Amino acid sequence: MRVIDSSALIKYFSREEGWERVREVMLEGVVTLDLAIKELSNALWKKVHRAEMSIDIARSILEDLITNKAIPIEGEDKYLDKAFDIALEHGLTVYDSLFIAMALKRNLDLITCDENQASIARKLGVKTITI
């Protein structure tokens, strides 16, 4: 099991370059935060708005994640204190810090496409897969 952040989920569901590698890692088992679903929803909205994705596909993705629970999703509240500390100490957003905090507290690897987030996670002792 690994923590997957918003950037990796967006890469996968938007079929951006490197999405196949995200799929490989997802098949090994991942967990994410509720925040990632909100960020993914916004990215899908942009794709639909720009006519890069049909609304039916976007809705299907969200239904799989939310209703069918294709990926375990946790609330972020229990990670917020640690995330806030990470954000203050390292100049990272609280949003990105939440995924690091989750990985730290659950002793899991982190999957991300964000080089800065990955670098800080590594400094904090989190094994990180950057895609």
CSV table of N, CA and C in Angstrom, one decimal, residues 116-128:
chain,number,residue,atom,x,y,z
A,116,ASN,N,9.2,19.0,-6.1
A,116,ASN,CA,9.4,19.7,-4.8
A,116,ASN,C,8.8,19.0,-3.6
A,117,GLN,N,7.6,18.5,-3.8
A,117,GLN,CA,7.0,17.7,-2.7
A,117,GLN,C,7.8,16.5,-2.4
A,118,ALA,N,8.2,15.8,-3.5
A,118,ALA,CA,9.0,14.6,-3.3
A,118,ALA,C,10.3,14.8,-2.6
A,119,SER,N,11.0,15.9,-2.9
A,119,SER,CA,12.2,16.3,-2.3
A,119,SER,C,12.0,16.5,-0.8
A,120,ILE,N,11.0,17.2,-0.4
A,120,ILE,CA,10.7,17.5,1.0
A,120,ILE,C,10.3,16.2,1.7
A,121,ALA,N,9.6,15.4,1.0
A,121,ALA,CA,9.2,14.1,1.6
A,121,ALA,C,10.4,13.2,1.9
A,122,ARG,N,11.3,13.2,1.0
A,122,ARG,CA,12.5,12.4,1.2
A,122,ARG,C,13.4,12.9,2.3
A,123,LYS,N,13.4,14.3,2.5
A,123,LYS,CA,14.2,14.9,3.6
A,123,LYS,C,13.6,14.4,4.9
A,124,LEU,N,12.3,14.2,4.9
A,124,LEU,CA,11.6,13.8,6.1
A,124,LEU,C,11.5,12.3,6.3
A,125,GLY,N,12.2,11.6,5.4
A,125,GLY,CA,12.3,10.1,5.6
A,125,GLY,C,11.3,9.3,4.9
A,126,VAL,N,10.5,9.9,4.0
A,126,VAL,CA,9.4,9.2,3.3
A,126,VAL,C,10.0,8.7,2.0
A,127,LYS,N,9.9,7.4,1.8
A,127,LYS,CA,10.3,6.8,0.5
A,127,LYS,C,9.3,7.3,-0.5
A,128,THR,N,9.8,7.9,-1.6
A,128,THR,CA,9.0,8.6,-2.6
A,128,THR,C,9.2,8.0,-4.0
